[in-house]
XYZ file of C-alpha atoms in Angstrom:
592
model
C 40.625 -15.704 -51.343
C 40.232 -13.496 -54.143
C 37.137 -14.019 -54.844
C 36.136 -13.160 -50.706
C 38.016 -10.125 -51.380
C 36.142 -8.767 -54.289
C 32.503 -9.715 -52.567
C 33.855 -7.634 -50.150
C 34.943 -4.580 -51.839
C 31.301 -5.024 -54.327
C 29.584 -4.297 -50.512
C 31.848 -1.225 -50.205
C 31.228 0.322 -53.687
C 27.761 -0.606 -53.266
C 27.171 1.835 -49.175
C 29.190 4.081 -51.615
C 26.993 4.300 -54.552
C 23.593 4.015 -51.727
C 25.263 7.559 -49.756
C 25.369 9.530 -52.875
C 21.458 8.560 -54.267
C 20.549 8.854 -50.381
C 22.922 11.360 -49.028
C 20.621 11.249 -45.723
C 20.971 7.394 -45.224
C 22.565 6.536 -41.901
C 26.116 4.831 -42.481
C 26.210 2.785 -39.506
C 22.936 0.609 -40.650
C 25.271 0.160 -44.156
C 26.842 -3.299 -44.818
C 30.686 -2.764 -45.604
C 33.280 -5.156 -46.897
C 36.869 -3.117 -45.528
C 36.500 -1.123 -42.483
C 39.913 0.670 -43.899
C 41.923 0.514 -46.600
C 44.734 -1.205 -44.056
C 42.483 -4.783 -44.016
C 42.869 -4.461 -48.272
C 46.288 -4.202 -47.568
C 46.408 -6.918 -44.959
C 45.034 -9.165 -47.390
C 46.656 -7.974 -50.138
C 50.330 -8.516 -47.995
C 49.115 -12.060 -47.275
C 48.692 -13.131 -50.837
C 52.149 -11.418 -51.553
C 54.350 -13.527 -48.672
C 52.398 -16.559 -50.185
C 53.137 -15.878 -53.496
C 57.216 -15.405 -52.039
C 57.145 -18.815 -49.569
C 55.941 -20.448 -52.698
C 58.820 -19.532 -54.992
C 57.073 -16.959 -57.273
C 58.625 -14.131 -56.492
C 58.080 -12.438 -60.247
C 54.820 -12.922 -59.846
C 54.554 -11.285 -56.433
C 56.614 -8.104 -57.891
C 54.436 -7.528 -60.671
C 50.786 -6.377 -60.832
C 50.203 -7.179 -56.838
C 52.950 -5.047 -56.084
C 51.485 -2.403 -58.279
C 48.117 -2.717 -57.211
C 49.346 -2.605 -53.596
C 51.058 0.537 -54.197
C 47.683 2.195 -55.593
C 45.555 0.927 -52.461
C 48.712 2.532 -50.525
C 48.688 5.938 -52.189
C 44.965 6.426 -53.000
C 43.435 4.173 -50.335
C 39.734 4.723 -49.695
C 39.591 8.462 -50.308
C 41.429 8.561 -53.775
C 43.545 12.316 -52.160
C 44.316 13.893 -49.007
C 41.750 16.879 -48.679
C 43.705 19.891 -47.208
C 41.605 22.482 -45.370
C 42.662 25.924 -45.031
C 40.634 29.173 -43.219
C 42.159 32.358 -41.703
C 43.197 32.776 -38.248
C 40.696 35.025 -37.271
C 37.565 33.251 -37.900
C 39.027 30.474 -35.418
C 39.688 33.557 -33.103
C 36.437 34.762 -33.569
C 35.077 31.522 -32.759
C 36.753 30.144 -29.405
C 36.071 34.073 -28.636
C 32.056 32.935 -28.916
C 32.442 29.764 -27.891
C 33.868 30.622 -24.130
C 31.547 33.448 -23.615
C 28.374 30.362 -23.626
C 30.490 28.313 -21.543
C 30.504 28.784 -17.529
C 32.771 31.433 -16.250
C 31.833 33.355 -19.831
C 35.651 34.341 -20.860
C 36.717 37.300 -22.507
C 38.601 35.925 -24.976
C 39.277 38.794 -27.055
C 40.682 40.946 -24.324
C 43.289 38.399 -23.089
C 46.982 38.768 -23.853
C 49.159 35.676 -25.793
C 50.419 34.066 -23.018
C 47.059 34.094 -20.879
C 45.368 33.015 -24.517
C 47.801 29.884 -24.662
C 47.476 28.944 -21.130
C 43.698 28.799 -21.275
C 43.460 26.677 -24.304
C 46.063 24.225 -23.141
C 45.008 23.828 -19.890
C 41.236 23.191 -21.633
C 42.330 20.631 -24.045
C 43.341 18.057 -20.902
C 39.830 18.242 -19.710
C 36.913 16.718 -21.233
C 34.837 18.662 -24.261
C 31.823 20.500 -23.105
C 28.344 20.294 -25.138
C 27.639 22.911 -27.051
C 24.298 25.080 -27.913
C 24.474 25.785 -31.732
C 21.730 27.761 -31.948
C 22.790 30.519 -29.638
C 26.122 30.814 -32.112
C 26.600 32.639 -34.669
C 26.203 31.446 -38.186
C 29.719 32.191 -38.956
C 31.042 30.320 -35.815
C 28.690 27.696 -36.662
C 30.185 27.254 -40.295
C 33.385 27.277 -38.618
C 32.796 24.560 -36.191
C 30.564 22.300 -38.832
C 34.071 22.168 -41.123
C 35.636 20.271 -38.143
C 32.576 17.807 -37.806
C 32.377 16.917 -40.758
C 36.489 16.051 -40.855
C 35.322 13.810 -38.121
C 32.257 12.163 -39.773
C 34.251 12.114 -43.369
C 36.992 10.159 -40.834
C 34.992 7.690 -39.715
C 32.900 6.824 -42.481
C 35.420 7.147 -45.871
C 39.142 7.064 -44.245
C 41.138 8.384 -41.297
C 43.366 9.423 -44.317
C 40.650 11.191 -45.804
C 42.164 14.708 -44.795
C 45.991 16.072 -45.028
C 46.690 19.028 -43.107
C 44.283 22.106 -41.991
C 45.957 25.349 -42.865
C 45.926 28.295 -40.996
C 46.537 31.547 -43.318
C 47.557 34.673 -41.535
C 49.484 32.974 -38.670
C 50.385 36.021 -36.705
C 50.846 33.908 -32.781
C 51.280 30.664 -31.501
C 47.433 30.742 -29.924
C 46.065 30.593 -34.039
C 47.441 27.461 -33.499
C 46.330 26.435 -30.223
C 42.693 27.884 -31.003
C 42.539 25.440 -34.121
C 43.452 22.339 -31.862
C 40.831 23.738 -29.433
C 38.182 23.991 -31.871
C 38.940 20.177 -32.477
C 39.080 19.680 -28.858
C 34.965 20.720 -28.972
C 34.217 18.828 -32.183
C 35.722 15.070 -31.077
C 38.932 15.471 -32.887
C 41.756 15.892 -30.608
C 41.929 15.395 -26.399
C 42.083 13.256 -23.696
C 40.354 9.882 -23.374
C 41.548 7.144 -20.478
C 44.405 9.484 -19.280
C 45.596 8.883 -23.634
C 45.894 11.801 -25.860
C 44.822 10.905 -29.236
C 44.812 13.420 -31.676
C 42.894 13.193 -35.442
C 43.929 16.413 -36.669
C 46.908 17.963 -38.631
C 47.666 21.542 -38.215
C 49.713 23.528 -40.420
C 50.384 27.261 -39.482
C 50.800 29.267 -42.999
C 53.638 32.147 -42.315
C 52.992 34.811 -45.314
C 53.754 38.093 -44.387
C 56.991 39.321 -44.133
C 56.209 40.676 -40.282
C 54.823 37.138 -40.095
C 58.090 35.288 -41.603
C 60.297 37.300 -39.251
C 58.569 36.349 -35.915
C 58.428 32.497 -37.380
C 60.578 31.267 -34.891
C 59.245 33.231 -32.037
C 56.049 31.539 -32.748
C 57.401 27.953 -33.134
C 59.710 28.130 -30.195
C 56.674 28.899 -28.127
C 54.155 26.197 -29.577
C 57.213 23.466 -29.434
C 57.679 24.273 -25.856
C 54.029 23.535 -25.003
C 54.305 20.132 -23.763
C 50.774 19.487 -24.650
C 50.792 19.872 -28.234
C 54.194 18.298 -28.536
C 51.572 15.207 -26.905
C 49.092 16.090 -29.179
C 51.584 16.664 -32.326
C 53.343 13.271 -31.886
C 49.502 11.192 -31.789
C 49.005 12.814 -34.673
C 51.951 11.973 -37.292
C 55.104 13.013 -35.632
C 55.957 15.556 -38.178
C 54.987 19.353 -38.070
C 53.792 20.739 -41.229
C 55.184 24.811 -41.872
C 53.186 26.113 -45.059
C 55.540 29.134 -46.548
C 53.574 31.891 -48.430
C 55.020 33.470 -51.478
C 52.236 35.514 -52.550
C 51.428 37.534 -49.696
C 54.854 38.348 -48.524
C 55.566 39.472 -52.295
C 52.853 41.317 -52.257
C 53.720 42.737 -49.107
C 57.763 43.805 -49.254
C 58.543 43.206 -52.853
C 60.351 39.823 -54.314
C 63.935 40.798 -52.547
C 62.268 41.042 -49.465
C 60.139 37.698 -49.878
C 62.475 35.581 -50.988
C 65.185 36.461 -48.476
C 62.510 36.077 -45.280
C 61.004 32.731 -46.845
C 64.923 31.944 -47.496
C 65.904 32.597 -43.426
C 62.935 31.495 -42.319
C 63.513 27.805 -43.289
C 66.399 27.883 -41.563
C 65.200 29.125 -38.154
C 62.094 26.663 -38.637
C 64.447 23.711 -39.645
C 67.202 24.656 -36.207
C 63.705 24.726 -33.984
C 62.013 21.925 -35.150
C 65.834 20.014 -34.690
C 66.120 21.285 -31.230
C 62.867 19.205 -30.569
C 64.043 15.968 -32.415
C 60.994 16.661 -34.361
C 61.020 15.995 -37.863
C 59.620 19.001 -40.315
C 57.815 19.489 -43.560
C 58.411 22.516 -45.323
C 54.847 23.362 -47.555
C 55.664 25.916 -50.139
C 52.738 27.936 -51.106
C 53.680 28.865 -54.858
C 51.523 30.086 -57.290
C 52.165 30.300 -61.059
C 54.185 33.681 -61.256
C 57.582 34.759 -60.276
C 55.900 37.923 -58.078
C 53.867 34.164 -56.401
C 57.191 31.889 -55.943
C 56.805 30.595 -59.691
C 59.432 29.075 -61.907
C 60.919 25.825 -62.557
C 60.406 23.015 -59.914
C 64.257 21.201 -60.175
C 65.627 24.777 -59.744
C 63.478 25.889 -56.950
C 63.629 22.688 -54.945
C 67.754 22.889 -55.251
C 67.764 27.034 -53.996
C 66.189 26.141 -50.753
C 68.383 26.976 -48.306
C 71.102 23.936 -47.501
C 69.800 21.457 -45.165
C 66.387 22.382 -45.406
C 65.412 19.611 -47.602
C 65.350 15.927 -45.754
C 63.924 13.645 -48.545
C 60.372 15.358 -48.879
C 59.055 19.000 -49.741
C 55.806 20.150 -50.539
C 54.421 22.422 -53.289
C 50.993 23.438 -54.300
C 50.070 23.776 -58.215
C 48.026 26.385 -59.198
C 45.412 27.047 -61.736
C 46.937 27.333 -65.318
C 50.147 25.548 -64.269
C 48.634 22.034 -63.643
C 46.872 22.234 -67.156
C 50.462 23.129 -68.849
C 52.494 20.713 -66.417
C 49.851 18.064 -66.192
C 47.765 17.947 -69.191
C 49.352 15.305 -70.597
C 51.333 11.978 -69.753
C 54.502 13.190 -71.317
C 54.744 16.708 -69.717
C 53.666 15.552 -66.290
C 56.394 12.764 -66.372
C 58.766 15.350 -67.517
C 57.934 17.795 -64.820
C 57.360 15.300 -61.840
C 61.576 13.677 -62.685
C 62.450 17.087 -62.802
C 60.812 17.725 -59.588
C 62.208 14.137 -57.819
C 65.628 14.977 -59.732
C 65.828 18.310 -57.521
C 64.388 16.578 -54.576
C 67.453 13.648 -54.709
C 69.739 16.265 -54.997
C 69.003 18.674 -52.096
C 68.638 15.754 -49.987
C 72.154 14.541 -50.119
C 72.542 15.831 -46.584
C 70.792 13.270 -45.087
C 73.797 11.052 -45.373
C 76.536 14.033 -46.173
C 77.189 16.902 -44.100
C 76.018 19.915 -46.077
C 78.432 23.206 -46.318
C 76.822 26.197 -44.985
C 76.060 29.222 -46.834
C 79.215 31.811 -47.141
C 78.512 34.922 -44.086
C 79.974 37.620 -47.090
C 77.033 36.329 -49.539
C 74.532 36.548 -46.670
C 75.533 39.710 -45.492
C 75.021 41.007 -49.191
C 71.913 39.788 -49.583
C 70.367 41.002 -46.180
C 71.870 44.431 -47.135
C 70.442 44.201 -51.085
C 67.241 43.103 -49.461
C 66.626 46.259 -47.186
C 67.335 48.437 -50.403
C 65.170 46.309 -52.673
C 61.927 46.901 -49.601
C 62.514 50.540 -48.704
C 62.357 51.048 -53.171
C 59.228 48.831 -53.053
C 57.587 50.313 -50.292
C 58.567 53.897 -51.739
C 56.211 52.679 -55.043
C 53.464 50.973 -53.375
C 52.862 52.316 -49.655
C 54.576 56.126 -50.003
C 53.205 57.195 -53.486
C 50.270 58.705 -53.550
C 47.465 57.420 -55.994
C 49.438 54.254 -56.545
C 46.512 51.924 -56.375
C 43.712 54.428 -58.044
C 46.616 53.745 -60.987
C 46.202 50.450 -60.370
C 42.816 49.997 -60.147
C 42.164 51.882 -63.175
C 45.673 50.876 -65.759
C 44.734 47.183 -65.143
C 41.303 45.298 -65.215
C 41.496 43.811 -61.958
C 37.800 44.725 -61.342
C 36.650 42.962 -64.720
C 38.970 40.126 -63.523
C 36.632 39.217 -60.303
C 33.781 38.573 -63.080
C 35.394 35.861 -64.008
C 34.296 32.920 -62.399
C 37.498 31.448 -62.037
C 39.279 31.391 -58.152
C 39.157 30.078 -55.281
C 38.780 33.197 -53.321
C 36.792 36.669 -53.619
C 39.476 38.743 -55.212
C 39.231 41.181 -51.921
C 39.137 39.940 -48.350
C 37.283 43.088 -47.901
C 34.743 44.634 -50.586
C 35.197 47.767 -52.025
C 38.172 48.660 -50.237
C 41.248 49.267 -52.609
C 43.814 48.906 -50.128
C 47.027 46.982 -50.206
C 45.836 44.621 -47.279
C 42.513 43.856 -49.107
C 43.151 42.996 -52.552
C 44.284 39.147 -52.851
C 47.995 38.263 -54.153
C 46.487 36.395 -57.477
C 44.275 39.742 -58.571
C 47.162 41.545 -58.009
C 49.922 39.458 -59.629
C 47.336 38.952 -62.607
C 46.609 42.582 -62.841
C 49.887 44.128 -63.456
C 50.419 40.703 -65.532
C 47.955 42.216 -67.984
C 48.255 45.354 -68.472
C 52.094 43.986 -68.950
C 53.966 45.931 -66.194
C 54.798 42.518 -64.166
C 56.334 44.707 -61.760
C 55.653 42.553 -58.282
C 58.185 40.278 -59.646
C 60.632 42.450 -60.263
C 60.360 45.763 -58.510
C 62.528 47.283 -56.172
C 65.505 44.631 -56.925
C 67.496 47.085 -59.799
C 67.649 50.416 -57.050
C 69.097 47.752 -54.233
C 71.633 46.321 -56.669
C 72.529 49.926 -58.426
C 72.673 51.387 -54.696
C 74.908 48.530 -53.436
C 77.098 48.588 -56.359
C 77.603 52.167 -55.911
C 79.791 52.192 -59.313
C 82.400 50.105 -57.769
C 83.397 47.419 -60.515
C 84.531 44.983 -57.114
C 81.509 44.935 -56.186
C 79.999 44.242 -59.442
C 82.535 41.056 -59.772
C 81.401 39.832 -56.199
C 78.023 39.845 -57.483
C 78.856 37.996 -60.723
C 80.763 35.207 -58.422
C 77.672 35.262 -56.201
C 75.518 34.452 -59.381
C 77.668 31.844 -60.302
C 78.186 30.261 -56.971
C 74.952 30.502 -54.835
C 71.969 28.706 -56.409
C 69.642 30.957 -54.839
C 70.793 33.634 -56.122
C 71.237 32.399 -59.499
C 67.936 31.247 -59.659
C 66.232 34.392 -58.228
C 67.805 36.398 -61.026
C 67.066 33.728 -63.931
C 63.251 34.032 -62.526
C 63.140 37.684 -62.577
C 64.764 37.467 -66.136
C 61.998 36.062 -67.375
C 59.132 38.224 -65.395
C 61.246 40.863 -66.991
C 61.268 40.118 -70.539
C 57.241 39.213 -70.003
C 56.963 43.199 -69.243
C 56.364 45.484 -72.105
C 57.029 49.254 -70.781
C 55.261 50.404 -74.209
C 52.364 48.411 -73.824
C 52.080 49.491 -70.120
C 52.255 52.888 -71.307
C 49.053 52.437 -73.676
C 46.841 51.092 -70.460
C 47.526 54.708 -68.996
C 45.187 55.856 -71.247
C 42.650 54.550 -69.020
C 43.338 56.550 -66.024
C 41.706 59.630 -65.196
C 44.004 61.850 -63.817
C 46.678 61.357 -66.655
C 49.544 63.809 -65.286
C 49.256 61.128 -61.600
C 49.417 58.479 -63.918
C 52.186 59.620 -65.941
C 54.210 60.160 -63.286
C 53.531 56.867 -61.390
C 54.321 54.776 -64.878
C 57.579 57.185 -65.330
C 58.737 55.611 -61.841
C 58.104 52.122 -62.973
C 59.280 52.780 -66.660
C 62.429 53.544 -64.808
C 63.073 51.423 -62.250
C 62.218 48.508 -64.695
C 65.140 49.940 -67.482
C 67.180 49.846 -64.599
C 66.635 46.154 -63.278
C 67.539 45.114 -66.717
C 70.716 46.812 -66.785
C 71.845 45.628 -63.398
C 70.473 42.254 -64.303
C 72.613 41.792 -68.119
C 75.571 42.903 -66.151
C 75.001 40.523 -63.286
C 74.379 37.556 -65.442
C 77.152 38.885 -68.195
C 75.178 38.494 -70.460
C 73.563 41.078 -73.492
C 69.740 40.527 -73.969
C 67.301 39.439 -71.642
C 67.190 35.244 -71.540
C 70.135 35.084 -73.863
C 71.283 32.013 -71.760
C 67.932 30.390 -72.262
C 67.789 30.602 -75.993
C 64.410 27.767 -75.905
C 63.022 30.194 -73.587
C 63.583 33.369 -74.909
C 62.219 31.790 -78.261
C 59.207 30.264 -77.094
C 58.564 33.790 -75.485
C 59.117 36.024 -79.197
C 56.669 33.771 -80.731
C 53.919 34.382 -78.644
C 54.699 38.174 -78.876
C 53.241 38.950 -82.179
C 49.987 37.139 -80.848
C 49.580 38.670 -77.243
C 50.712 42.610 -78.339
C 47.342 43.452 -80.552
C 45.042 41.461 -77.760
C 47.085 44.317 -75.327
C 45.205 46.882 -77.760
C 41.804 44.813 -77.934
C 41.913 44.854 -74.586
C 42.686 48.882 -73.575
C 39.752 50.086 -76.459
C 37.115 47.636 -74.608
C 38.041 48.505 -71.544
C 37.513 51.715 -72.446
C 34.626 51.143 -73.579
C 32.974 48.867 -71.100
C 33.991 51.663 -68.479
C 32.494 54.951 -70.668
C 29.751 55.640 -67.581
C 27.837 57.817 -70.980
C 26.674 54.842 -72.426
C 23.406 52.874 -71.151
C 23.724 49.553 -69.334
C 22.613 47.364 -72.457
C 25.637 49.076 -74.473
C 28.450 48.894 -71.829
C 27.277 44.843 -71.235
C 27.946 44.172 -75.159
C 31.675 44.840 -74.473
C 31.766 42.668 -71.278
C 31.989 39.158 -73.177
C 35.130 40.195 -75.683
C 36.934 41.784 -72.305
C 36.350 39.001 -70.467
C 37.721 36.416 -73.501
C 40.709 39.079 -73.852
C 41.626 38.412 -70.353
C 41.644 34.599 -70.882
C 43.245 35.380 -74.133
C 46.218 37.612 -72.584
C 46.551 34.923 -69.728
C 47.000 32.187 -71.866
C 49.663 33.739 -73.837
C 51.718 35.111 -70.709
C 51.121 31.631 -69.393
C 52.341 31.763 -65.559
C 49.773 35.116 -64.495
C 48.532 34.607 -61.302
């Protein structure tokens, strides 16, 4: 039997090996061994009850089980390949799309409701051909994405793909017009009065506008009765991704946090009201200002009852090389991680205790104070991002080639709603000002306070009680002792109206000296991280290393930007700026 199994898994490696020398070779004139991954396993579960009826039960439970487990995890495909594009390319495209098709729709000018109605009532019917070459090129990119899924689903593994992600999820049609673009490509529909449905869809809520209207959105694509149909086919679980980055970037941390906070428990009440069962995706990047921090701490702040024996995270950049470099940290970090995970998910067998109304009614009240002193920075002061632009070297970091993404959504324009969350995290990161992970929370807690020392104790109680609380202050604590006001100070050198920039830094010099005062008093303690003594001394060692590259860095940007020199000089200084970039980043560790 075993040696019929290994012929047959030879023929597999072997169509595998032929498709990458011939990557034009038809698959379907390819000899192969397993279909899928589930006959391995058949034949693999037939050798284990064997090995059990036959009394060798130690035998069964030891490298078959194991090797079981592996074909169960990896499969085929070796990972789940999550796809994720922004809402309105697919709007752009089913806009396209209906104009070729009879009746030639006006896609664009239709309100939600009509929108929804006309994709739902589409997907029952069968697919229409399509002309490529009257589409666009970006339409057809759009559309080749969801044929190759299909091809990469038939010929690797119908595992071969986790979820597709939709960023900017403003309306429950971004949804619809996803499962309607796989509706055209073979993907999802109706086949012998069946749905079937090959396709998991994950709407990504990242704005704070967008985090707010998160349950409008759901309640409306849960009460679609076709893509309940269409949901169910495909695993029976909706997938909500939760953006840190964007919604930081957006309203400030106080603001984020609190909307990603409420928002899991609107999504969690909806997706209950449905008997549907939910998986919350969290979107963190490496940074406190991107939902950073330690996993075992995060995973037990979620809001109570959120957490039902699985959560998702994504690991970014620097953070898998320092979590997962090696065997020891990565074991470390992924018990920590199932430590947290066992905890929060006592409720599925013990009623959880809901979250006191006087904390909540604090925080939504702390919140508002900590946006309107965020906002007042970023969107009301005037030549806030030439400051930025010119303090930090987020323009020499996009010549890096390192990212996923252009570091603007739109070229050349220097607005708040162009710029990317990581360039802007690691920006202020740099130049040491780490203010998106901080800002705006030391006015909302000196305004609430008001001087009252009640007050002050009912925030120290809170911080002792609430583990999200507690761990949104210990994660600002750090971002905060990362900052160096001094150091910020010496980028504003670079800016070339130096009374603007002056005044801009004063603001942040003293909001910042004001965070940490409400902070020590808050946590009762005297120095920043004095209840993380590891921390706080990991963090003074690198100090003496990172403060001179801070100098390197402000002289050659200076000098890479002198517009008097000739191109040949300015391009000597590009090479040490960009290595003091990777320098800096390596020393500050979590930066974008």
């Amino acid at each position: 039997k075993l040696r019929i199994m290994r012929g047959r898994l030879k023929m597999n490696l072997t169509a595998v090996c032929e498709r990458i020398e011939q990557p034009d070779l038809d698959p379907s004139s390819q000899a192969s061994g397993y279909a899928s991954e589930q006959e391995l396993l058949l034949d693999l579960q037939l050798i284990y009850d064997s090995l059990l009826a036959g009394g060798d039960a130690n035998m069964a439970d030891a490298g078959l089980k194991d090797l079981m487990r592996l074909v169960e995890t990896f499969g085929f495909y070796l990972m789940h390949l999550d796809i994720r594009q922004e809402s309105t390319r697919h709007t752009e495209a089913v806009t396209e799309v209906l104009k070729q098709l009879p009746g030639e729709v006006d896609y664009a000018s239709l309100d939600e409701n009509t929108r929804q109605q006309l994709i739902t009532q589409a997907l029952a019917t069968p697919a229409p051909p399509l002309d490529y070459a009257t589409l666009s090129e970006e339409t057809r990119e759009t559309l080749e994405v969801f044929n190759v899924m299909r091809r990469m689903q038939t010929e690797v593994s119908r595992n071969a793909f986790g979820n597709y992600v939709i960023s900017m999820t403003h309306t429950a049609s971004h949804i619809l017009e996803v499962m309607y673009l796989a509706w055209l490509t073979g993907l999802a529909g109706r086949q012998h009065d069946e749905w079937f449905c090959r396709i998991r869809i994950s709407p990504l809520f990242e704005t704070i506008n967008d985090l707010d209207h998160a349950e409008t959105i759901l309640s409306q694509l849960l009460e679609n009765e076709t893509y309940r149909e269409l949901l169910n086919k495909a695993c029976h679980c909706q997938e909500i991704m939760l953006g840190y980055s964007d919604s930081c970037k957006d309203g400030g941390i106080l603001a984020s946090n609190w909307s990603l906070y409420e928002a899991q428990k609107q999504i969690i009440a909806i997706t209950s009201k449905y008997n549907l069962q939910v998986r919350l995706f969290h979107g963190r990047g490496g940074t406190i200002g991107r939902g950073g921090g330690p996993t075992h701490e995060a995973i037990l702040s979620q809001p109570a009852g959120t957490v039902h024996g699985q959560i998702k995270f994504t690991e970014q950049g620097e953070v898998l090389r320092y979590k997962y470099s090696n065997p020891e940290t990565a074991l470390y970090e992924l018990s920590m991680g199932l430590t947290g995970l066992l905890k929060a998910s006592r409720v599925v067998i013990k009623a959880h205790e809901e979250d006191r109304r006087d904390y909540m009614g604090i925080m939504d009240e702390l919140t508002r104070l900590g946006e309107e002193a965020y906002r007042d920075l970023i969107d009301n002061t005037d030549g806030l991002f030439d400051y930025f632009y010119e303090v930090t070297p987020v323009t020499e970091i996009g010549l890096l080639n390192i990212g996923s993404r252009p570091s603007h959504r739109k070229q050349q324009d220097r607005s708040k709603g162009s710029i990317r969350a990581i360039p802007w995290v690691f920006g202020w990161a740099q130049s040491r000002h780490t203010l998106p992970a901080w800002y705006g929370l030391g006015s909302a807690l000196e305004n609430w306070r008001n001087n009252d020392p009640s007050r002050l104790a009912r925030l120290q109680t809170m911080y002792l009680e609430w583990p999200f609380f507690r761990s949104l202050l210990s994660n600002i604590q750090m971002a905060l002792f990362k900052g160096e006001m001094d150091i910020a100070h010496e980028y504003t050198r670079l800016a070339s109206n130096a009374e603007l920039a002056e005044t801009i830094y004063s603001k942040i010099r003293t909001e910042y000296r004001r965070t940490v005062t409400q902070v020590l008093h808050i946590a009762g303690i005297h120095h920043l991280l004095e209840d993380n003594l590891p921390l706080s001394l990991s963090l003074h060692r690198r100090d003496p290393y990172l403060d001179p590259l801070n100098s390197i860095q402000v002289t050659l940007l200076s000098r890479y930007r002198n517009n008097d020199l000739t191109d040949e000089q300015r391009n000597r200084w590009l090479k040490p700026l960009l290595l003091s970039i990777n320098a800096i980043a390596s020393g500050m560790r979590n930066t974008g």
